[in-house]
């Protein structure tokens, strides 16, 4: 069969011939892959930088996909952490990690949205109990996952949602997605801190896709401007596109009720993540979440790998 194949962590995958996978366990079946999302998580696995990477090469990238069974059933599934991913004509599916989809579901839209949407959906349903009427700040709201996080926070009961990011074009689109306010993170640190303090000092939850220096400054700005510092602020670290580390002054932890959490593989069990898939798949399949997908044939995976994408767009490989 044809598959995207990574032979070096320093180069994008190429479409090559590989042996077809074979189901091994009682819960495994073979499906024809219809669509597999090119997510940041997929890129980091393919360049060896993800924290779960075992350094095994060659590898077929892809962590999830939509596929069709021999009987015509449509499934969204999550692949195990292995060298045999989902960017191929066929893939083995463990039914315990799969969700049936209604006939007629847009496979490309589901493949584009499930992974980025899962980050905020799982965080708000598994890492905390989001109170009805809470206020949420999304740091990094101009990326695909951040745009979906704005919508999901609203769908899950947030009364106020603030989105923050650098890209002015993408920030301008956030209010159409349900954000009450969009805050630019571009400019001098003091100016950015003032903007964040005015817009989001009293939020209940921060969904953080940035980390690094931007989060370091944002944390200080919010906590020092907070009207009631004893009111809990749940800061959920989801991504680290701005840097893997930050400096956290001990005084901030003593002077405010800051609760730092992470959300991802390990902090949430596989069973917990899988349990959230049906309800999230229903949201996406129903069209409740705005999704921008760009399908690209598997044969063009090498050129699509590092090609620029439009604001909020997600590349989906279609075998």
mmCIF file of C-alpha atoms in Angstrom:
data_model
loop_
_atom_site.group_PDB
_atom_site.id
_atom_site.type_symbol
_atom_site.label_atom_id
_atom_site.label_comp_id
_atom_site.label_asym_id
_atom_site.label_seq_id
_atom_site.Cartn_x
_atom_site.Cartn_y
_atom_site.Cartn_z
ATOM 1 C CA UNK A 1 0.000 0.000 0.000
ATOM 2 C CA UNK A 2 1.000 3.663 -0.250
ATOM 3 C CA UNK A 3 1.919 5.533 2.923
ATOM 4 C CA UNK A 4 3.746 8.636 4.084
ATOM 5 C CA UNK A 5 7.117 7.453 5.351
ATOM 6 C CA UNK A 6 9.563 9.318 7.605
ATOM 7 C CA UNK A 7 13.113 8.051 7.110
ATOM 8 C CA UNK A 8 14.899 10.966 8.800
ATOM 9 C CA UNK A 9 13.849 13.333 11.589
ATOM 10 C CA UNK A 10 15.403 16.126 9.496
ATOM 11 C CA UNK A 11 13.231 15.679 6.403
ATOM 12 C CA UNK A 12 9.492 15.554 5.644
ATOM 13 C CA UNK A 13 7.887 12.217 4.829
ATOM 14 C CA UNK A 14 7.514 10.946 1.282
ATOM 15 C CA UNK A 15 4.794 8.819 -0.227
ATOM 16 C CA UNK A 16 6.241 5.325 -0.614
ATOM 17 C CA UNK A 17 5.204 1.685 -0.892
ATOM 18 C CA UNK A 18 5.090 -0.122 2.463
ATOM 19 C CA UNK A 19 3.666 -3.469 3.594
ATOM 20 C CA UNK A 20 0.004 -3.318 4.588
ATOM 21 C CA UNK A 21 -0.612 -3.655 8.346
ATOM 22 C CA UNK A 22 -2.206 -6.807 9.736
ATOM 23 C CA UNK A 23 -4.691 -6.883 12.641
ATOM 24 C CA UNK A 24 -3.303 -8.809 15.606
ATOM 25 C CA UNK A 25 -5.804 -8.721 18.477
ATOM 26 C CA UNK A 26 -9.473 -9.589 18.846
ATOM 27 C CA UNK A 27 -10.392 -5.892 18.964
ATOM 28 C CA UNK A 28 -8.419 -4.934 15.855
ATOM 29 C CA UNK A 29 -9.772 -4.471 12.341
ATOM 30 C CA UNK A 30 -8.363 -3.139 9.080
ATOM 31 C CA UNK A 31 -9.928 -0.004 7.601
ATOM 32 C CA UNK A 32 -9.494 2.089 4.495
ATOM 33 C CA UNK A 33 -8.242 5.488 5.636
ATOM 34 C CA UNK A 34 -10.301 8.381 4.275
ATOM 35 C CA UNK A 35 -8.657 11.341 6.002
ATOM 36 C CA UNK A 36 -5.827 11.952 8.495
ATOM 37 C CA UNK A 37 -5.065 15.351 10.009
ATOM 38 C CA UNK A 38 -1.629 16.957 9.780
ATOM 39 C CA UNK A 39 -1.566 18.247 13.360
ATOM 40 C CA UNK A 40 1.350 19.885 15.218
ATOM 41 C CA UNK A 41 1.439 16.713 17.328
ATOM 42 C CA UNK A 42 2.015 14.739 14.108
ATOM 43 C CA UNK A 43 4.834 17.051 13.012
ATOM 44 C CA UNK A 44 6.588 16.831 16.399
ATOM 45 C CA UNK A 45 6.420 13.031 16.321
ATOM 46 C CA UNK A 46 7.809 13.043 12.785
ATOM 47 C CA UNK A 47 10.781 15.243 13.726
ATOM 48 C CA UNK A 48 11.443 13.344 16.967
ATOM 49 C CA UNK A 49 10.791 16.321 19.256
ATOM 50 C CA UNK A 50 7.578 15.171 20.969
ATOM 51 C CA UNK A 51 7.977 14.034 24.565
ATOM 52 C CA UNK A 52 6.536 10.607 23.717
ATOM 53 C CA UNK A 53 8.943 10.020 20.818
ATOM 54 C CA UNK A 54 10.959 6.807 21.058
ATOM 55 C CA UNK A 55 13.284 7.691 18.184
ATOM 56 C CA UNK A 56 12.163 4.759 16.027
ATOM 57 C CA UNK A 57 12.607 5.067 12.255
ATOM 58 C CA UNK A 58 11.315 4.597 9.637
ATOM 59 C CA UNK A 59 7.809 5.572 10.716
ATOM 60 C CA UNK A 60 4.426 6.303 9.206
ATOM 61 C CA UNK A 61 3.192 9.563 10.780
ATOM 62 C CA UNK A 62 -0.361 10.237 11.881
ATOM 63 C CA UNK A 63 -2.044 9.869 15.259
ATOM 64 C CA UNK A 64 -5.714 9.722 14.271
ATOM 65 C CA UNK A 65 -7.931 9.409 11.220
ATOM 66 C CA UNK A 66 -11.341 8.675 9.802
ATOM 67 C CA UNK A 67 -11.640 5.297 8.123
ATOM 68 C CA UNK A 68 -14.198 2.966 6.577
ATOM 69 C CA UNK A 69 -14.568 -0.697 7.508
ATOM 70 C CA UNK A 70 -15.148 -3.503 5.043
ATOM 71 C CA UNK A 71 -18.837 -3.353 5.996
ATOM 72 C CA UNK A 72 -19.061 0.352 5.219
ATOM 73 C CA UNK A 73 -19.033 1.632 8.807
ATOM 74 C CA UNK A 74 -17.434 5.043 9.280
ATOM 75 C CA UNK A 75 -15.065 5.357 12.256
ATOM 76 C CA UNK A 76 -12.975 8.044 13.860
ATOM 77 C CA UNK A 77 -10.036 6.391 15.612
ATOM 78 C CA UNK A 78 -6.931 7.217 17.604
ATOM 79 C CA UNK A 79 -3.775 5.279 16.778
ATOM 80 C CA UNK A 80 -1.481 3.894 19.479
ATOM 81 C CA UNK A 81 1.990 5.394 19.945
ATOM 82 C CA UNK A 82 3.908 3.310 17.434
ATOM 83 C CA UNK A 83 5.907 3.614 14.233
ATOM 84 C CA UNK A 84 2.835 2.723 12.165
ATOM 85 C CA UNK A 85 0.572 5.773 12.003
ATOM 86 C CA UNK A 86 -2.503 6.756 10.029
ATOM 87 C CA UNK A 87 -1.181 8.567 6.946
ATOM 88 C CA UNK A 88 -1.570 5.532 4.727
ATOM 89 C CA UNK A 89 -4.132 3.889 2.480
ATOM 90 C CA UNK A 90 -5.046 1.426 5.228
ATOM 91 C CA UNK A 91 -4.616 1.261 8.979
ATOM 92 C CA UNK A 92 -5.315 -1.112 11.838
ATOM 93 C CA UNK A 93 -7.973 0.162 14.229
ATOM 94 C CA UNK A 94 -8.437 -0.913 17.819
ATOM 95 C CA UNK A 95 -12.199 -0.654 18.302
ATOM 96 C CA UNK A 96 -11.628 0.354 21.920
ATOM 97 C CA UNK A 97 -10.040 3.560 20.577
ATOM 98 C CA UNK A 98 -12.640 4.225 17.897
ATOM 99 C CA UNK A 99 -15.959 6.081 17.624
ATOM 100 C CA UNK A 100 -18.676 5.283 15.053
ATOM 101 C CA UNK A 101 -19.718 8.258 12.926
ATOM 102 C CA UNK A 102 -23.095 8.834 11.272
ATOM 103 C CA UNK A 103 -23.359 7.995 7.590
ATOM 104 C CA UNK A 104 -22.696 11.079 5.512
ATOM 105 C CA UNK A 105 -20.321 12.650 8.048
ATOM 106 C CA UNK A 106 -17.710 14.924 6.487
ATOM 107 C CA UNK A 107 -14.618 12.763 7.065
ATOM 108 C CA UNK A 108 -12.208 15.584 6.216
ATOM 109 C CA UNK A 109 -13.812 17.983 8.721
ATOM 110 C CA UNK A 110 -13.715 15.388 11.512
ATOM 111 C CA UNK A 111 -10.091 14.486 10.741
ATOM 112 C CA UNK A 112 -9.169 18.177 10.770
ATOM 113 C CA UNK A 113 -10.925 19.100 14.004
ATOM 114 C CA UNK A 114 -10.913 16.172 16.420
ATOM 115 C CA UNK A 115 -7.288 16.430 17.541
ATOM 116 C CA UNK A 116 -7.066 20.224 17.988
ATOM 117 C CA UNK A 117 -10.548 20.359 19.523
ATOM 118 C CA UNK A 118 -9.743 17.489 21.868
ATOM 119 C CA UNK A 119 -7.099 19.573 23.639
ATOM 120 C CA UNK A 120 -9.571 22.070 25.095
ATOM 121 C CA UNK A 121 -12.521 19.665 25.264
ATOM 122 C CA UNK A 122 -10.598 17.197 27.440
ATOM 123 C CA UNK A 123 -9.018 19.982 29.505
ATOM 124 C CA UNK A 124 -12.386 21.525 30.371
ATOM 125 C CA UNK A 125 -14.122 18.214 31.009
ATOM 126 C CA UNK A 126 -11.387 16.062 32.547
ATOM 127 C CA UNK A 127 -8.849 18.381 34.193
ATOM 128 C CA UNK A 128 -11.349 20.739 35.832
ATOM 129 C CA UNK A 129 -15.095 21.011 36.290
ATOM 130 C CA UNK A 130 -15.940 24.148 34.299
ATOM 131 C CA UNK A 131 -18.573 26.024 36.277
ATOM 132 C CA UNK A 132 -21.604 27.345 34.402
ATOM 133 C CA UNK A 133 -21.045 31.030 33.789
ATOM 134 C CA UNK A 134 -17.263 30.917 34.226
ATOM 135 C CA UNK A 135 -14.866 33.225 32.382
ATOM 136 C CA UNK A 136 -12.118 31.711 30.234
ATOM 137 C CA UNK A 137 -8.976 33.154 28.656
ATOM 138 C CA UNK A 138 -7.453 31.314 25.685
ATOM 139 C CA UNK A 139 -3.748 32.131 25.301
ATOM 140 C CA UNK A 140 -2.786 31.315 21.740
ATOM 141 C CA UNK A 141 -6.302 31.685 20.381
ATOM 142 C CA UNK A 142 -5.179 32.394 16.826
ATOM 143 C CA UNK A 143 -4.013 28.827 16.110
ATOM 144 C CA UNK A 144 -6.348 26.053 14.978
ATOM 145 C CA UNK A 145 -6.606 24.550 18.469
ATOM 146 C CA UNK A 146 -7.020 27.985 20.046
ATOM 147 C CA UNK A 147 -9.816 28.974 17.666
ATOM 148 C CA UNK A 148 -11.655 25.780 18.529
ATOM 149 C CA UNK A 149 -10.972 26.349 22.244
ATOM 150 C CA UNK A 150 -12.821 29.670 22.051
ATOM 151 C CA UNK A 151 -15.850 27.916 20.585
ATOM 152 C CA UNK A 152 -15.664 24.932 22.935
ATOM 153 C CA UNK A 153 -15.389 27.049 26.077
ATOM 154 C CA UNK A 154 -18.598 28.766 25.017
ATOM 155 C CA UNK A 155 -20.300 25.484 24.146
ATOM 156 C CA UNK A 156 -19.394 24.025 27.544
ATOM 157 C CA UNK A 157 -20.953 26.877 29.503
ATOM 158 C CA UNK A 158 -18.480 29.761 29.748
ATOM 159 C CA UNK A 159 -20.298 33.077 30.059
ATOM 160 C CA UNK A 160 -17.285 35.100 28.925
ATOM 161 C CA UNK A 161 -14.432 34.101 26.643
ATOM 162 C CA UNK A 162 -11.330 36.175 25.929
ATOM 163 C CA UNK A 163 -8.962 35.181 23.136
ATOM 164 C CA UNK A 164 -5.342 36.357 23.005
ATOM 165 C CA UNK A 165 -2.752 35.988 20.253
ATOM 166 C CA UNK A 166 -0.284 37.804 18.017
ATOM 167 C CA UNK A 167 -1.681 37.461 14.506
ATOM 168 C CA UNK A 168 -3.868 40.526 13.878
ATOM 169 C CA UNK A 169 -5.755 38.945 10.966
ATOM 170 C CA UNK A 170 -6.671 35.890 12.995
ATOM 171 C CA UNK A 171 -7.534 37.918 16.095
ATOM 172 C CA UNK A 172 -10.080 39.853 14.055
ATOM 173 C CA UNK A 173 -11.950 36.605 13.366
ATOM 174 C CA UNK A 174 -12.328 35.499 17.002
ATOM 175 C CA UNK A 175 -15.470 37.474 17.813
ATOM 176 C CA UNK A 176 -17.267 35.669 15.000
ATOM 177 C CA UNK A 177 -16.398 32.428 16.823
ATOM 178 C CA UNK A 178 -17.807 33.523 20.182
ATOM 179 C CA UNK A 179 -15.049 35.537 21.846
ATOM 180 C CA UNK A 180 -16.239 38.544 23.838
ATOM 181 C CA UNK A 181 -12.887 40.207 23.457
ATOM 182 C CA UNK A 182 -9.697 39.671 21.455
ATOM 183 C CA UNK A 183 -6.393 40.809 22.984
ATOM 184 C CA UNK A 184 -3.227 41.353 20.985
ATOM 185 C CA UNK A 185 -0.031 39.884 22.435
ATOM 186 C CA UNK A 186 2.058 41.919 20.009
ATOM 187 C CA UNK A 187 4.085 44.832 21.364
ATOM 188 C CA UNK A 188 6.137 45.755 24.415
ATOM 189 C CA UNK A 189 5.717 43.493 27.442
ATOM 190 C CA UNK A 190 4.263 46.290 29.588
ATOM 191 C CA UNK A 191 1.667 47.228 26.989
ATOM 192 C CA UNK A 192 0.637 43.612 26.548
ATOM 193 C CA UNK A 193 0.372 43.166 30.316
ATOM 194 C CA UNK A 194 -1.912 46.195 30.577
ATOM 195 C CA UNK A 195 -4.179 44.883 27.825
ATOM 196 C CA UNK A 196 -4.410 41.444 29.420
ATOM 197 C CA UNK A 197 -5.051 42.885 32.869
ATOM 198 C CA UNK A 198 -7.926 45.014 31.596
ATOM 199 C CA UNK A 199 -9.537 42.209 29.613
ATOM 200 C CA UNK A 200 -8.916 39.077 31.671
ATOM 201 C CA UNK A 201 -7.714 39.789 35.218
ATOM 202 C CA UNK A 202 -10.731 38.078 36.757
ATOM 203 C CA UNK A 203 -11.109 34.998 34.553
ATOM 204 C CA UNK A 204 -11.586 31.617 36.213
ATOM 205 C CA UNK A 205 -9.657 29.484 33.717
ATOM 206 C CA UNK A 206 -6.729 29.988 31.357
ATOM 207 C CA UNK A 207 -6.239 27.557 28.475
ATOM 208 C CA UNK A 208 -2.582 28.031 27.616
ATOM 209 C CA UNK A 209 -1.244 26.957 24.222
ATOM 210 C CA UNK A 210 1.860 29.189 24.447
ATOM 211 C CA UNK A 211 3.880 28.765 27.672
ATOM 212 C CA UNK A 212 7.362 30.348 27.655
ATOM 213 C CA UNK A 213 7.832 34.103 28.070
ATOM 214 C CA UNK A 214 4.333 35.137 26.893
ATOM 215 C CA UNK A 215 2.722 32.986 29.585
ATOM 216 C CA UNK A 216 5.224 34.172 32.172
ATOM 217 C CA UNK A 217 4.236 37.795 31.531
ATOM 218 C CA UNK A 218 0.524 36.968 31.280
ATOM 219 C CA UNK A 219 0.537 35.102 34.586
ATOM 220 C CA UNK A 220 2.090 38.028 36.411
ATOM 221 C CA UNK A 221 -0.280 40.534 34.745
ATOM 222 C CA UNK A 222 -3.443 38.618 35.607
ATOM 223 C CA UNK A 223 -2.551 37.714 39.173
ATOM 224 C CA UNK A 224 -1.355 41.176 40.186
ATOM 225 C CA UNK A 225 -4.452 42.860 38.692
ATOM 226 C CA UNK A 226 -6.929 40.356 40.110
ATOM 227 C CA UNK A 227 -9.669 41.965 42.243
ATOM 228 C CA UNK A 228 -9.930 38.938 44.535
ATOM 229 C CA UNK A 229 -6.639 37.062 44.630
ATOM 230 C CA UNK A 230 -8.139 34.321 46.801
ATOM 231 C CA UNK A 231 -10.471 33.415 43.943
ATOM 232 C CA UNK A 232 -9.126 30.303 42.226
ATOM 233 C CA UNK A 233 -7.450 30.701 38.857
ATOM 234 C CA UNK A 234 -7.016 27.343 37.095
ATOM 235 C CA UNK A 235 -4.148 27.664 34.615
ATOM 236 C CA UNK A 236 -4.181 24.673 32.243
ATOM 237 C CA UNK A 237 -0.994 24.193 30.214
ATOM 238 C CA UNK A 238 -1.831 22.502 26.908
ATOM 239 C CA UNK A 239 0.855 23.582 24.433
ATOM 240 C CA UNK A 240 4.278 25.190 24.407
ATOM 241 C CA UNK A 241 4.664 26.846 21.011
ATOM 242 C CA UNK A 242 6.360 29.888 22.599
ATOM 243 C CA UNK A 243 8.835 27.917 24.700
ATOM 244 C CA UNK A 244 9.171 24.850 26.947
ATOM 245 C CA UNK A 245 9.969 26.722 30.183
ATOM 246 C CA UNK A 246 9.037 29.792 32.175
ATOM 247 C CA UNK A 247 10.176 31.469 35.398
ATOM 248 C CA UNK A 248 7.506 31.442 38.112
ATOM 249 C CA UNK A 249 8.204 33.719 41.107
ATOM 250 C CA UNK A 250 7.282 32.019 44.357
ATOM 251 C CA UNK A 251 5.520 35.190 45.499
ATOM 252 C CA UNK A 252 2.844 34.711 42.845
ATOM 253 C CA UNK A 253 1.919 31.334 44.319
ATOM 254 C CA UNK A 254 1.721 32.763 47.825
ATOM 255 C CA UNK A 255 -0.149 35.925 46.877
ATOM 256 C CA UNK A 256 -2.923 34.322 44.809
ATOM 257 C CA UNK A 257 -4.810 31.056 44.471
ATOM 258 C CA UNK A 258 -3.077 29.903 41.295
ATOM 259 C CA UNK A 259 -3.554 26.260 40.385
ATOM 260 C CA UNK A 260 -1.272 24.979 37.629
ATOM 261 C CA UNK A 261 -2.358 21.897 35.686
ATOM 262 C CA UNK A 262 -1.306 20.202 32.497
ATOM 263 C CA UNK A 263 -3.590 18.467 30.037
ATOM 264 C CA UNK A 264 -2.284 15.831 27.657
ATOM 265 C CA UNK A 265 -1.109 12.254 27.362
ATOM 266 C CA UNK A 266 -0.234 11.127 30.861
ATOM 267 C CA UNK A 267 -2.147 13.735 32.850
ATOM 268 C CA UNK A 268 -5.319 12.254 31.358
ATOM 269 C CA UNK A 269 -5.595 8.502 30.923
ATOM 270 C CA UNK A 270 -6.124 6.989 27.495
ATOM 271 C CA UNK A 271 -9.466 5.661 28.738
ATOM 272 C CA UNK A 272 -10.433 9.145 29.867
ATOM 273 C CA UNK A 273 -9.565 10.655 26.497
ATOM 274 C CA UNK A 274 -11.387 7.942 24.564
ATOM 275 C CA UNK A 275 -14.470 8.420 26.756
ATOM 276 C CA UNK A 276 -14.697 12.024 25.532
ATOM 277 C CA UNK A 277 -14.493 11.166 21.839
ATOM 278 C CA UNK A 278 -18.175 10.349 21.145
ATOM 279 C CA UNK A 279 -19.548 13.647 22.455
ATOM 280 C CA UNK A 280 -16.848 15.676 20.719
ATOM 281 C CA UNK A 281 -17.328 13.787 17.446
ATOM 282 C CA UNK A 282 -21.046 14.574 17.651
ATOM 283 C CA UNK A 283 -20.296 18.290 18.067
ATOM 284 C CA UNK A 284 -18.044 18.323 15.003
ATOM 285 C CA UNK A 285 -20.244 16.105 12.835
ATOM 286 C CA UNK A 286 -23.269 18.296 13.583
ATOM 287 C CA UNK A 287 -21.480 21.393 12.311
ATOM 288 C CA UNK A 288 -21.630 23.103 15.709
ATOM 289 C CA UNK A 289 -17.930 24.000 15.510
ATOM 290 C CA UNK A 290 -16.469 26.073 12.694
ATOM 291 C CA UNK A 291 -13.785 24.010 10.942
ATOM 292 C CA UNK A 292 -11.495 24.981 8.065
ATOM 293 C CA UNK A 293 -9.911 21.947 6.421
ATOM 294 C CA UNK A 294 -7.686 21.722 3.340
ATOM 295 C CA UNK A 295 -7.569 18.216 1.879
ATOM 296 C CA UNK A 296 -4.284 17.187 0.239
ATOM 297 C CA UNK A 297 -3.738 13.863 -1.573
ATOM 298 C CA UNK A 298 -1.339 11.427 0.077
ATOM 299 C CA UNK A 299 0.883 11.556 -3.020
ATOM 300 C CA UNK A 300 1.615 15.243 -2.221
ATOM 301 C CA UNK A 301 2.395 14.809 1.486
ATOM 302 C CA UNK A 302 6.040 15.896 1.112
ATOM 303 C CA UNK A 303 5.206 19.290 -0.417
ATOM 304 C CA UNK A 304 2.243 19.834 1.923
ATOM 305 C CA UNK A 305 4.243 19.086 5.079
ATOM 306 C CA UNK A 306 5.778 22.528 5.571
ATOM 307 C CA UNK A 307 3.621 24.578 3.204
ATOM 308 C CA UNK A 308 1.981 27.705 4.724
ATOM 309 C CA UNK A 309 -1.713 27.503 5.577
ATOM 310 C CA UNK A 310 -4.426 30.134 5.844
ATOM 311 C CA UNK A 311 -5.604 31.400 9.263
ATOM 312 C CA UNK A 312 -7.403 28.648 11.167
ATOM 313 C CA UNK A 313 -6.832 26.089 8.418
ATOM 314 C CA UNK A 314 -5.758 22.481 9.019
ATOM 315 C CA UNK A 315 -4.211 20.273 6.317
ATOM 316 C CA UNK A 316 -5.803 16.836 6.008
ATOM 317 C CA UNK A 317 -4.090 14.037 4.097
ATOM 318 C CA UNK A 318 -6.511 12.033 1.962
ATOM 319 C CA UNK A 319 -5.200 8.652 0.725
#
